[in-house]
Amino acid sequence: METLPAWDVMVATCPSRTSLARIANKWTAMIVIALSAGPLRFGEVRSAVNGISGKVLADTLRDLERDGIIMRTAYDQMPPRVDYELTPLGRTLREPLTALARWAESHIEEVISAREEYDIAR
């Protein structure tokens, strides 16, 4: 029986690091959360992810498509239409990334307070 490689994100040369870096990116997390409800067009994703530039959104969507997290579907119609949606692999990220978003929302007051205390002490 063949042994599978032991992936370890703590090892600098491990390819799993690139996946962790992509997933840990703030734009990736917000895009995955936005697409959790179903397919969206580019403009709809951009509206859902307030503050992201068109270029950053396009680059991030391309990277996520390359990694198998999202699927891009182009329709042959006028005007052109493109939808983005999570793949089965991408859907595995919904729960952990939504949990992180909820944590951030639930604990922001504590974080702000800690920052203020830290800044005063400095």
Short mmCIF file of C-alpha atoms in Angstrom, two decimals:
data_model
loop_
_atom_site.label_atom_id
_atom_site.label_comp_id
_atom_site.label_asym_id
_atom_site.label_seq_id
_atom_site.Cartn_x
_atom_site.Cartn_y
_atom_site.Cartn_z
CA MET A 1 0.00 0.00 0.00
CA GLU A 2 1.32 3.42 -1.01
CA THR A 3 1.84 5.98 1.75
CA LEU A 4 0.35 9.42 1.17
CA PRO A 5 2.62 12.42 1.76
CA ALA A 6 2.32 14.04 5.16
CA TRP A 7 1.20 17.60 4.44
CA ASP A 8 2.19 20.13 7.09
CA VAL A 9 1.45 23.85 6.68
CA MET A 10 4.12 24.61 9.25
CA VAL A 11 6.83 23.37 6.86
CA ALA A 12 7.99 26.16 4.54
CA THR A 13 8.16 23.94 1.46
CA CYS A 14 4.76 22.28 1.94
CA PRO A 15 2.37 23.07 -0.93
CA SER A 16 -0.54 23.16 1.51
CA ARG A 17 0.77 26.56 2.62
CA THR A 18 -0.46 28.16 -0.59
CA SER A 19 -3.95 26.81 0.06
CA LEU A 20 -3.92 28.13 3.62
CA ALA A 21 -2.68 31.52 2.43
CA ARG A 22 -5.46 31.69 -0.17
CA ILE A 23 -8.16 30.65 2.32
CA ALA A 24 -6.85 32.99 5.03
CA ASN A 25 -6.99 35.96 2.63
CA LYS A 26 -9.70 38.37 3.76
CA TRP A 27 -11.14 38.74 0.27
CA THR A 28 -11.34 34.98 -0.23
CA ALA A 29 -13.27 34.55 3.00
CA MET A 30 -15.74 37.27 2.10
CA ILE A 31 -16.22 35.98 -1.46
CA VAL A 32 -16.87 32.45 -0.20
CA ILE A 33 -19.38 33.79 2.32
CA ALA A 34 -21.08 35.88 -0.40
CA LEU A 35 -21.33 32.85 -2.72
CA SER A 36 -22.64 30.60 0.06
CA ALA A 37 -26.24 31.45 -0.80
CA GLY A 38 -25.78 30.53 -4.46
CA PRO A 39 -24.41 31.77 -7.77
CA LEU A 40 -23.77 35.49 -8.26
CA ARG A 41 -22.71 37.65 -11.16
CA PHE A 42 -19.49 39.70 -10.91
CA GLY A 43 -21.33 42.91 -9.98
CA GLU A 44 -23.38 41.10 -7.37
CA VAL A 45 -20.24 39.68 -5.75
CA ARG A 46 -18.68 43.15 -5.81
CA SER A 47 -21.78 44.64 -4.16
CA ALA A 48 -21.86 41.90 -1.52
CA VAL A 49 -18.16 42.33 -0.70
CA ASN A 50 -18.19 46.03 0.04
CA GLY A 51 -14.87 47.78 -0.48
CA ILE A 52 -13.20 45.34 -2.90
CA SER A 53 -11.87 46.83 -6.12
CA GLY A 54 -12.81 45.35 -9.46
CA LYS A 55 -9.22 44.31 -10.13
CA VAL A 56 -8.77 42.59 -6.77
CA LEU A 57 -12.12 40.84 -7.18
CA ALA A 58 -11.25 39.64 -10.70
CA ASP A 59 -7.80 38.43 -9.57
CA THR A 60 -9.22 36.66 -6.49
CA LEU A 61 -12.02 35.00 -8.47
CA ARG A 62 -9.45 33.78 -11.02
CA ASP A 63 -7.23 32.37 -8.25
CA LEU A 64 -10.20 30.66 -6.58
CA GLU A 65 -11.26 29.16 -9.90
CA ARG A 66 -7.72 27.87 -10.46
CA ASP A 67 -7.74 26.29 -6.99
CA GLY A 68 -11.08 24.58 -7.64
CA ILE A 69 -12.95 26.64 -5.02
CA ILE A 70 -15.32 28.37 -7.42
CA MET A 71 -16.71 27.66 -10.86
CA ARG A 72 -17.14 30.34 -13.51
CA THR A 73 -19.96 29.83 -15.98
CA ALA A 74 -20.12 32.05 -19.07
CA TYR A 75 -23.41 32.16 -20.97
CA ASP A 76 -23.52 32.79 -24.72
CA GLN A 77 -26.04 35.61 -24.72
CA MET A 78 -26.29 39.34 -25.17
CA PRO A 79 -25.40 41.09 -23.02
CA PRO A 80 -22.70 38.64 -21.90
CA ARG A 81 -23.40 36.94 -18.59
CA VAL A 82 -20.99 35.20 -16.21
CA ASP A 83 -21.96 33.53 -12.96
CA TYR A 84 -19.68 32.45 -10.13
CA GLU A 85 -20.56 29.72 -7.67
CA LEU A 86 -18.88 27.52 -5.11
CA THR A 87 -17.75 24.08 -6.23
CA PRO A 88 -18.25 21.07 -3.94
CA LEU A 89 -14.72 21.77 -2.64
CA GLY A 90 -15.59 25.44 -2.11
CA ARG A 91 -18.74 24.51 -0.21
CA THR A 92 -16.54 22.77 2.38
CA LEU A 93 -15.26 26.24 3.30
CA ARG A 94 -18.69 27.73 4.06
CA GLU A 95 -18.92 26.52 7.65
CA PRO A 96 -15.40 27.39 8.85
CA LEU A 97 -15.29 30.79 7.11
CA THR A 98 -18.79 31.72 8.27
CA ALA A 99 -17.77 30.73 11.80
CA LEU A 100 -14.74 33.04 11.56
CA ALA A 101 -16.93 35.89 10.33
CA ARG A 102 -19.37 35.35 13.21
CA TRP A 103 -16.47 35.26 15.68
CA ALA A 104 -15.17 38.58 14.30
CA GLU A 105 -18.61 40.15 14.60
CA SER A 106 -19.24 38.75 18.10
CA HIS A 107 -15.88 39.79 19.54
CA ILE A 108 -15.15 43.11 17.81
CA GLU A 109 -15.98 45.13 20.93
CA GLU A 110 -13.45 43.12 22.95
CA VAL A 111 -10.85 43.53 20.20
CA ILE A 112 -11.42 47.29 20.04
CA SER A 113 -11.13 47.53 23.82
CA ALA A 114 -7.90 45.49 23.82
CA ARG A 115 -6.45 47.72 21.09
CA GLU A 116 -7.31 50.86 23.04
CA GLU A 117 -5.72 49.47 26.22
CA TYR A 118 -2.63 48.42 24.28
CA ASP A 119 -2.30 51.82 22.61
CA ILE A 120 -2.65 53.65 25.95
CA ALA A 121 0.06 51.48 27.50
CA ARG A 122 2.49 52.28 24.72
#
